[in-house]
PDB file of C-alpha atoms in Angstrom:
ATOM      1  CA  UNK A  80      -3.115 -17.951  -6.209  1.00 78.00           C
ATOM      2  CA  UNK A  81      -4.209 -14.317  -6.793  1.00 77.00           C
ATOM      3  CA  UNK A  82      -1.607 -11.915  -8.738  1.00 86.00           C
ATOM      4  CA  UNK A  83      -0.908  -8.936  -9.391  1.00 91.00           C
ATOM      5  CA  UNK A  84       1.874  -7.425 -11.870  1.00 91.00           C
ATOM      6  CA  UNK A  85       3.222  -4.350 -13.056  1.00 92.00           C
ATOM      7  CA  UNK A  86       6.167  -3.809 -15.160  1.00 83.00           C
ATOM      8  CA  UNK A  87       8.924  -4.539 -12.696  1.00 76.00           C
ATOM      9  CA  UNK A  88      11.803  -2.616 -15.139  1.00 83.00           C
ATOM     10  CA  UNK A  89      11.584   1.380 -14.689  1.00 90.00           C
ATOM     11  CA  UNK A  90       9.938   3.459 -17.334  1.00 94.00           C
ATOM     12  CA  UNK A  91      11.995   6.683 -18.616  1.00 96.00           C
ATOM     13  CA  UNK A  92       9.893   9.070 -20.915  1.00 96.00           C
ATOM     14  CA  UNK A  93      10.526  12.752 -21.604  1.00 97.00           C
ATOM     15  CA  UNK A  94       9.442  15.621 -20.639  1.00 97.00           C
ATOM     16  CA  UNK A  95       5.767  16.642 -21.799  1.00 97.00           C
ATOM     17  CA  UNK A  96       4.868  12.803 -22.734  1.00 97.00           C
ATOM     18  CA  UNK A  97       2.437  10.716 -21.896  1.00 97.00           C
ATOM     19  CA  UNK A  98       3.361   8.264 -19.328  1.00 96.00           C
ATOM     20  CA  UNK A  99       1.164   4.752 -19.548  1.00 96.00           C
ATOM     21  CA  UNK A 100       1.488   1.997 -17.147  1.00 97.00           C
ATOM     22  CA  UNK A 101       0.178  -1.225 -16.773  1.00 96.00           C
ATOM     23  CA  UNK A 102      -1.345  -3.272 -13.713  1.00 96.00           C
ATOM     24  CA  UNK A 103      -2.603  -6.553 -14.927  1.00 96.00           C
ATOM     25  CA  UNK A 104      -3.978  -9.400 -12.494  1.00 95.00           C
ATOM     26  CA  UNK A 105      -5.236 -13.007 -12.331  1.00 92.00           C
ATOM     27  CA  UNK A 106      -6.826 -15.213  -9.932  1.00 90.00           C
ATOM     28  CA  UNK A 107      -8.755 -12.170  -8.463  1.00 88.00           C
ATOM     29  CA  UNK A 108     -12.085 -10.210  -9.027  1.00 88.00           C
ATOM     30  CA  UNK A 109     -11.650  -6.783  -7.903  1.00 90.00           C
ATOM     31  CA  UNK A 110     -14.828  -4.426  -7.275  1.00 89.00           C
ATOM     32  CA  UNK A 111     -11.961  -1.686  -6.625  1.00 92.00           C
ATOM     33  CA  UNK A 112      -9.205  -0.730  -8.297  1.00 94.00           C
ATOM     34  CA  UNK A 113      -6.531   2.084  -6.878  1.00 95.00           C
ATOM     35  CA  UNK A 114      -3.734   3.717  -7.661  1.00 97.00           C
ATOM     36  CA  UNK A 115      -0.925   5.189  -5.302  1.00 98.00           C
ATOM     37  CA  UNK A 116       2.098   7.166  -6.032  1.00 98.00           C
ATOM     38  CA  UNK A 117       5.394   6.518  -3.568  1.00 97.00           C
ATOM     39  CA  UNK A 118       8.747   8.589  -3.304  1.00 97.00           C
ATOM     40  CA  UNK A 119      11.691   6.943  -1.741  1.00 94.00           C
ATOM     41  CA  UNK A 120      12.032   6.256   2.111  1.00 93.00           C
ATOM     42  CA  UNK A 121       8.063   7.506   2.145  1.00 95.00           C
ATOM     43  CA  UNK A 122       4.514   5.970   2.696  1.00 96.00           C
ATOM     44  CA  UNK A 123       2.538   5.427  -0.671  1.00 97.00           C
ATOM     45  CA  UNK A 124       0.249   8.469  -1.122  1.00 97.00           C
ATOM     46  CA  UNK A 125      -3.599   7.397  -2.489  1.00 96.00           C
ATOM     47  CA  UNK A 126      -4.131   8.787  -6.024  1.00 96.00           C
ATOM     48  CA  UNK A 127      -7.256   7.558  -7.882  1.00 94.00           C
ATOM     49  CA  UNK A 128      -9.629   4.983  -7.103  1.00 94.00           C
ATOM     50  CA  UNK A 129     -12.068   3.573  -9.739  1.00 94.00           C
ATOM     51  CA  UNK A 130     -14.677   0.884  -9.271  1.00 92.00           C
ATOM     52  CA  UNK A 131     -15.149  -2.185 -11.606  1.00 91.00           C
ATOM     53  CA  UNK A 132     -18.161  -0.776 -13.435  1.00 91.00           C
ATOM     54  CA  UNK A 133     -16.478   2.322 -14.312  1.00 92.00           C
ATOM     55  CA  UNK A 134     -14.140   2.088 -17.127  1.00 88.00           C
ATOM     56  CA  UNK A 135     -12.222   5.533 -16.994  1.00 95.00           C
ATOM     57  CA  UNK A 136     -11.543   8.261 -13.973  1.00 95.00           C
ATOM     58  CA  UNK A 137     -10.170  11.377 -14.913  1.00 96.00           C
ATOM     59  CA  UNK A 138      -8.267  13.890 -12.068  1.00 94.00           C
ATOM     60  CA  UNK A 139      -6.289  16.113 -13.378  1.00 95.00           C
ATOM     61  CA  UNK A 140      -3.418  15.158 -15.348  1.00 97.00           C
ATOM     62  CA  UNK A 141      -4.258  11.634 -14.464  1.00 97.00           C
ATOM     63  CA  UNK A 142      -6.505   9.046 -15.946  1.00 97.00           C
ATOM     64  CA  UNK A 143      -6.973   5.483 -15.629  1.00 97.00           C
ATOM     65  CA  UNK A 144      -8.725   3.038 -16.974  1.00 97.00           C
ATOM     66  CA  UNK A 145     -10.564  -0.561 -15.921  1.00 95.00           C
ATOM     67  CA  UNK A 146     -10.671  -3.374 -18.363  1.00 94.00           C
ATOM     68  CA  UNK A 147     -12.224  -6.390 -16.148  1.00 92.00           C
ATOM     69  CA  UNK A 148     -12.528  -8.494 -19.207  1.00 93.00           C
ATOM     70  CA  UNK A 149      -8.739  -8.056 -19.803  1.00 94.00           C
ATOM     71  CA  UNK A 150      -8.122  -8.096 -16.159  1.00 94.00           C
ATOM     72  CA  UNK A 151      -5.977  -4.910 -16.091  1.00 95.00           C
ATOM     73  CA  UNK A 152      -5.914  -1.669 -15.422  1.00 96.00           C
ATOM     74  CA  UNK A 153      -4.021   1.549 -16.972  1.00 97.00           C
ATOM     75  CA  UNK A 154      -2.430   4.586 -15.401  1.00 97.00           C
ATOM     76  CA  UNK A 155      -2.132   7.721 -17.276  1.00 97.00           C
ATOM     77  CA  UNK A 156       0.012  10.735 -16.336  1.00 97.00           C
ATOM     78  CA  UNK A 157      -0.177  13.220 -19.452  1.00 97.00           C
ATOM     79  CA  UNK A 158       2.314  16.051 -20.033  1.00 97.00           C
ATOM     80  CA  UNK A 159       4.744  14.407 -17.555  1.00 97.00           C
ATOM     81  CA  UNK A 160       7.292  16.569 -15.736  1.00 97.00           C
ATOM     82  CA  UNK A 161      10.162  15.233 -13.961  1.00 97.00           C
ATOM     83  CA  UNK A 162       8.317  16.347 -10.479  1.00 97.00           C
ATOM     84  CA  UNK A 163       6.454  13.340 -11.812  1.00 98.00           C
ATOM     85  CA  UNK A 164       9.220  10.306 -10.803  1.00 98.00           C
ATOM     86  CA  UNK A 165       8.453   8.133  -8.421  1.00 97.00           C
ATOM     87  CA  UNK A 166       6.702   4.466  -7.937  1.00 97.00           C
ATOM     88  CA  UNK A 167       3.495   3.968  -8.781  1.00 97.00           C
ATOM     89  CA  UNK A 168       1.636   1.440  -6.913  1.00 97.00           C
ATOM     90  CA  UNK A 169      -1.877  -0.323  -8.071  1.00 96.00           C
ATOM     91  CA  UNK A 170      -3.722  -2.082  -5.699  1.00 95.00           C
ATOM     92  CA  UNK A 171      -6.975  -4.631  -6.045  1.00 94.00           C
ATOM     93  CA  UNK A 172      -9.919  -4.912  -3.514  1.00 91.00           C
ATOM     94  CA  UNK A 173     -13.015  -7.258  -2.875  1.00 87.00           C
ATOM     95  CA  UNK A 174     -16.940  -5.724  -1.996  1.00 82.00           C
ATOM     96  CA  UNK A 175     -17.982  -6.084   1.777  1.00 77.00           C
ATOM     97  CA  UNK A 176     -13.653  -5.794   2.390  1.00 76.00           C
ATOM     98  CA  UNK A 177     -11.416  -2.775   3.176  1.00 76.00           C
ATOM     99  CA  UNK A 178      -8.737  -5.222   2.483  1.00 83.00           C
ATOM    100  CA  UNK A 179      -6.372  -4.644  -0.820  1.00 90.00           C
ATOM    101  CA  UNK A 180      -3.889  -6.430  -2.169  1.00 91.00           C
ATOM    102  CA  UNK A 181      -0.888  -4.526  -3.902  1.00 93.00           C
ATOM    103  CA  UNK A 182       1.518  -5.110  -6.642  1.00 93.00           C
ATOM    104  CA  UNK A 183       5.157  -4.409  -6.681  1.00 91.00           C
ATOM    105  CA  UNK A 184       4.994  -1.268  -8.391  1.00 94.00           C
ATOM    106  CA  UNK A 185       7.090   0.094 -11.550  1.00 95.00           C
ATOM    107  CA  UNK A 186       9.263   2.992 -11.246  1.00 96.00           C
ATOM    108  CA  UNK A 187       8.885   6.310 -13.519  1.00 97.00           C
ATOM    109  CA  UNK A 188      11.713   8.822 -14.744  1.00 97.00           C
ATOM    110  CA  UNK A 189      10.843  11.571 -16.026  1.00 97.00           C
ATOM    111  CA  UNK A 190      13.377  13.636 -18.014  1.00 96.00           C
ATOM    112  CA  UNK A 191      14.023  16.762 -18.322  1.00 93.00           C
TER     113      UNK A 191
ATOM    114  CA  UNK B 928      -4.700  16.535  10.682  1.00 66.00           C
ATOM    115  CA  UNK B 929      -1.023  15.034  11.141  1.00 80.00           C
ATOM    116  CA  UNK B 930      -1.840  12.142   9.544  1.00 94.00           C
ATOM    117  CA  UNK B 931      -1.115   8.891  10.202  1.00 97.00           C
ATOM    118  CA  UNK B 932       2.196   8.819  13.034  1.00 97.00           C
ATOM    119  CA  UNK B 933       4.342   5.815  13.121  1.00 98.00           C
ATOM    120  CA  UNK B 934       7.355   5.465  15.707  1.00 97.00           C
ATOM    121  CA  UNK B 935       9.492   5.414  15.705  1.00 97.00           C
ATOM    122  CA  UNK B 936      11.251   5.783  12.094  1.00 97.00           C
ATOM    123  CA  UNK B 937      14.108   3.517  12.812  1.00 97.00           C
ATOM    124  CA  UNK B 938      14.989   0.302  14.837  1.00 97.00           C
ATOM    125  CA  UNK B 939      17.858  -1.539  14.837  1.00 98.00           C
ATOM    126  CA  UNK B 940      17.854  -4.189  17.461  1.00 97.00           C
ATOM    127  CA  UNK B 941      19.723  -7.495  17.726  1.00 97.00           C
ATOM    128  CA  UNK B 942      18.153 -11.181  16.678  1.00 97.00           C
ATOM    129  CA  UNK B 943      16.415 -12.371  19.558  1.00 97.00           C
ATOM    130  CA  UNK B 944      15.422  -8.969  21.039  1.00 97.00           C
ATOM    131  CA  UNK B 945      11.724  -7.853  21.476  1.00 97.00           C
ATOM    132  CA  UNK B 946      10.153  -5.102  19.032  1.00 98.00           C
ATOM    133  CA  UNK B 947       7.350  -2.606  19.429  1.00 98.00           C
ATOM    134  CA  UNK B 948       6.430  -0.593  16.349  1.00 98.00           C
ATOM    135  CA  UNK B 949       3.686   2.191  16.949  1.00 98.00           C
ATOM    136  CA  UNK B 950       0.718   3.839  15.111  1.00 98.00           C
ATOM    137  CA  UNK B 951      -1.742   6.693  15.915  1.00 98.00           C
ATOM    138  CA  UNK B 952      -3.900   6.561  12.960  1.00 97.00           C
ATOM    139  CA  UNK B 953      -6.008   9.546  11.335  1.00 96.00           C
ATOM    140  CA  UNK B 954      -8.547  10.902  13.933  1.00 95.00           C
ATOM    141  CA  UNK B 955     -11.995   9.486  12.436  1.00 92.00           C
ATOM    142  CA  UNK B 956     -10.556   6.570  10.370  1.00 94.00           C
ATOM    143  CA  UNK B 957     -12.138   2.879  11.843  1.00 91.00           C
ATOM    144  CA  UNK B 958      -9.844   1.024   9.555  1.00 93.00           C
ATOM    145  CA  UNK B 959      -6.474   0.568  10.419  1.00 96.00           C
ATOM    146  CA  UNK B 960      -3.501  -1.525   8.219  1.00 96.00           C
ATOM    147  CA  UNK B 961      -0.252  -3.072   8.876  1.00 97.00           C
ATOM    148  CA  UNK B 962       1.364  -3.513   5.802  1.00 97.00           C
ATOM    149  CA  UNK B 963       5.167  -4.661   5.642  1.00 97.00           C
ATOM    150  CA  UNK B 964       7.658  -3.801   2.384  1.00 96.00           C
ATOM    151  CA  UNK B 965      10.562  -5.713   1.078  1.00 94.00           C
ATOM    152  CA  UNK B 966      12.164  -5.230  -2.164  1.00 88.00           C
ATOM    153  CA  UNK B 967      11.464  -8.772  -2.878  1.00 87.00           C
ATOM    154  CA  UNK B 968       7.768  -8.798  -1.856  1.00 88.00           C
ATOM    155  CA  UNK B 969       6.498  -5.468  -1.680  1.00 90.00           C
ATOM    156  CA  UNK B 970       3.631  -4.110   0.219  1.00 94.00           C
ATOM    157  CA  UNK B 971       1.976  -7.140   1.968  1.00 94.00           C
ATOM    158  CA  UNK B 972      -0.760  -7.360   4.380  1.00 94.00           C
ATOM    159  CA  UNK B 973       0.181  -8.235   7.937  1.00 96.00           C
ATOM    160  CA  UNK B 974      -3.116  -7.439   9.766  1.00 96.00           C
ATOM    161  CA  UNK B 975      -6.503  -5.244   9.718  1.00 93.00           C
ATOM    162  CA  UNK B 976      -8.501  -3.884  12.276  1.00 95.00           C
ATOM    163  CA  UNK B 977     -12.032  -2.377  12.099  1.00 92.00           C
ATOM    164  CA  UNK B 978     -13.388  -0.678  14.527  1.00 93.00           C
ATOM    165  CA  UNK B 979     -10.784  -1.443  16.877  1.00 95.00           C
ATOM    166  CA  UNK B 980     -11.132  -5.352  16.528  1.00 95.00           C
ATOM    167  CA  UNK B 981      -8.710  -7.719  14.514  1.00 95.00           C
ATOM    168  CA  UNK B 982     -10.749  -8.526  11.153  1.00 92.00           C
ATOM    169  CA  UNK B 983      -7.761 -10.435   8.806  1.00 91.00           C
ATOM    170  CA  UNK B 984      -4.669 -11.292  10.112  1.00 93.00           C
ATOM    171  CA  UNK B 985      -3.876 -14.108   8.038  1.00 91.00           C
ATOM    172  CA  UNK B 986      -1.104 -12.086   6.515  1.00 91.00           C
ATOM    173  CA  UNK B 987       0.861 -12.358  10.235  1.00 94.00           C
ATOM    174  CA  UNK B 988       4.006 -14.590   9.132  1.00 87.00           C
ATOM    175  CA  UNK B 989       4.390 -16.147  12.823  1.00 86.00           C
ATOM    176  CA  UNK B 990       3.459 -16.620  16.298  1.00 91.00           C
ATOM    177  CA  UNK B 991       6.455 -13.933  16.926  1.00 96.00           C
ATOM    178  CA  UNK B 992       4.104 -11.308  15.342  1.00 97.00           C
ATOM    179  CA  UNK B 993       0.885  -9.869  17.385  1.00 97.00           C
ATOM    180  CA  UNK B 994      -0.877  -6.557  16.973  1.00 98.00           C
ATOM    181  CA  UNK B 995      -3.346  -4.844  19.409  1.00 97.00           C
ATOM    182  CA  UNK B 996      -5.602  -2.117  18.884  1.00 97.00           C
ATOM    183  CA  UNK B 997      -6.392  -1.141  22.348  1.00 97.00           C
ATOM    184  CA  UNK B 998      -8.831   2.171  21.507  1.00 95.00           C
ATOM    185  CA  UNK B 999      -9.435   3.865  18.078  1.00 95.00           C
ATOM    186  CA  UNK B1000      -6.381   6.333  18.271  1.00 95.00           C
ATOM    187  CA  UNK B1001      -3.419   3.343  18.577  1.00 96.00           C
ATOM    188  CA  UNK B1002      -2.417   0.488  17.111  1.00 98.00           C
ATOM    189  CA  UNK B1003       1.078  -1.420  18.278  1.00 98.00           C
ATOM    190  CA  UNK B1004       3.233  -4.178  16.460  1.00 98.00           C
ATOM    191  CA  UNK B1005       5.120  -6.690  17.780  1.00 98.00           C
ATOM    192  CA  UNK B1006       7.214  -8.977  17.237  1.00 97.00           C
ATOM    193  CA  UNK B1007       9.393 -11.338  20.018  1.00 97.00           C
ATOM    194  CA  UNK B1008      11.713 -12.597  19.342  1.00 96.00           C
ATOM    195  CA  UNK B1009      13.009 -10.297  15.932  1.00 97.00           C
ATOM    196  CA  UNK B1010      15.072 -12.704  13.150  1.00 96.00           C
ATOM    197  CA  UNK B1011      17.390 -11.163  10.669  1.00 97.00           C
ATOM    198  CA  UNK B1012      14.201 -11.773   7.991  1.00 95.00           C
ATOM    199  CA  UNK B1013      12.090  -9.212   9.857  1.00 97.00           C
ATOM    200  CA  UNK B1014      13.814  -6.261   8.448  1.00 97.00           C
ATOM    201  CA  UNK B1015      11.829  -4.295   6.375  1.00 97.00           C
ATOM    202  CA  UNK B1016       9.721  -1.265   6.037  1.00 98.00           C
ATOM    203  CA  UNK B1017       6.557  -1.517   8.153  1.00 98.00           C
ATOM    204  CA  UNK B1018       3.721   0.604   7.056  1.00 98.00           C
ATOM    205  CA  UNK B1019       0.975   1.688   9.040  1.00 98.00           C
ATOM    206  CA  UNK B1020      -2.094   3.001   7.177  1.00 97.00           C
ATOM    207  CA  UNK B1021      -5.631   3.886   8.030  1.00 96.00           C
ATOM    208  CA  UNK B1022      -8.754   5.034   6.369  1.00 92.00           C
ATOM    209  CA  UNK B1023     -12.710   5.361   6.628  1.00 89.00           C
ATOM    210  CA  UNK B1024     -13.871   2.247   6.260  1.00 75.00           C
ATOM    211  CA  UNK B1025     -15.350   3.305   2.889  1.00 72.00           C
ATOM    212  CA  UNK B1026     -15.333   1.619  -0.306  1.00 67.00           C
ATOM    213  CA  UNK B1027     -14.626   5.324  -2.110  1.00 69.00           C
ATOM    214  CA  UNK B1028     -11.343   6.427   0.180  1.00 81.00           C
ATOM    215  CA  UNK B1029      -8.103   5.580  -0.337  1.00 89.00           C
ATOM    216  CA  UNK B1030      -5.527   4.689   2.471  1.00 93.00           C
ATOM    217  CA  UNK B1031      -3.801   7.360   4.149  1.00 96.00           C
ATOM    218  CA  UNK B1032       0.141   5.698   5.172  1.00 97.00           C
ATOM    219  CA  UNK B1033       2.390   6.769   7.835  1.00 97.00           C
ATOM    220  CA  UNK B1034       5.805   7.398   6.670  1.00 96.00           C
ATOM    221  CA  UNK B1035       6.665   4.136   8.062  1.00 97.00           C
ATOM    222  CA  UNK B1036       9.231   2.208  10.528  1.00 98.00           C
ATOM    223  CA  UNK B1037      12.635   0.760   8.928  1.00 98.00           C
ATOM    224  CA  UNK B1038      13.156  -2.048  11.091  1.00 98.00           C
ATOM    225  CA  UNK B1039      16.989  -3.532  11.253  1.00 98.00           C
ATOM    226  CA  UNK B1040      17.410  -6.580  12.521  1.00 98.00           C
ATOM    227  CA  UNK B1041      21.241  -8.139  12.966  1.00 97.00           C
TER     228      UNK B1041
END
């Protein structure tokens, strides 16, 4: 069956760092890709989307990338600041579907 | 826009007892999602509407679960009788219907079932 998975343990980097994290799948060929950022006891907010013939998307201080061959996907967040902490959510969708599929997401500390 | 609007934010209601959970999605949006989040399982599917009618709802974990979409401005969630396993976050979201747009979520109903 179809799955997705992100680093389930949280990630604590400091201040000014670049944050990197990881959304690999299986069983699944996603034409979509997105990314979604979620503070606690609130809905996940949308961040990027990128499609599966681009292999970067810059916005901002954000960036990720899409490796179909490697069947994963990376999420960026350079100089970091602790307003960044939070989940980050990826989530995988089909062509001709406005269905997605989401992974678990992996929490991010950032310290001061 | 208010965005999406779920009521209400909190239910607790005993086993056995009927549940209505509410959305008003984002005026414009012909895609609407309920999505339901547990610690253990995070954010899965439930059901999707487009256009007002039920596209995928093989996500619905039981007969005790329905959802209507009776116009393009509300979308309702139920679920009769409620078990103790029902309780977690239910998410509303809704969006264009275009591959390029992201969901927009409601803030979501914490359902508590004992």
């Amino acid at each position: 069956s179809q799955k997705i998975e992100q680093n389930s343990e949280a990630l604590n980097i400091q201040e000014g760092k670049t944050a990197t994290l990881t959304c690999n799948y299986t069983n699944y060929s996603p034409a979509y890709l997105q990314w979604y950022r979620q503070d606690p006891g609130r809905g996940p907010v949308f961040l990027l989307l990128i499609r599966e013939n681009e292999k970067e998307k810059r916005k901002e201080r954000l960036k990720v990338t899409f490796d179909t061959t490697l069947k994963q996907s990376l999420f960026h967040i350079t100089a970091s600041q602790p307003a960044d902490s939070a989940t980050y959510l990826c989530a995988l969708g089909r062509s001709g579907t406005y269905k997605y599929i989401f992974g678990t997401g992996t929490r991010l500390k950032v310290l001061a | 826009d208010a965005g999406v609007i779920q009521s209400p934010r909190h239910e607790v209601t005993e086993m056995g007892q009927e549940v209505t959970l509410r959305c008003k999605p984002i005026s414009g949006h012909n895609s609407l999602f309920w999505y339901r989040q547990t610690m253990m399982r995070g954010l899965e599917l439930l059901i999707y509407f487009n256009n007002n009618v039920p596209i995928d709802d093989s996500g619905m974990p039981e007969d005790r679960f329905s959802a209507k979409m009776p116009n393009a401005s509300f979308s309702t969630l139920k679920i009769q009788p409620s078990e103790p396993r029902d309780s977690a976050v239910y998410f509303c979201a809704s969006s264009p219907g275009r591959d390029n747009y992201g969901y927009t979520f409601g803030s979501g109903t914490r359902l508590t079932v004992v």
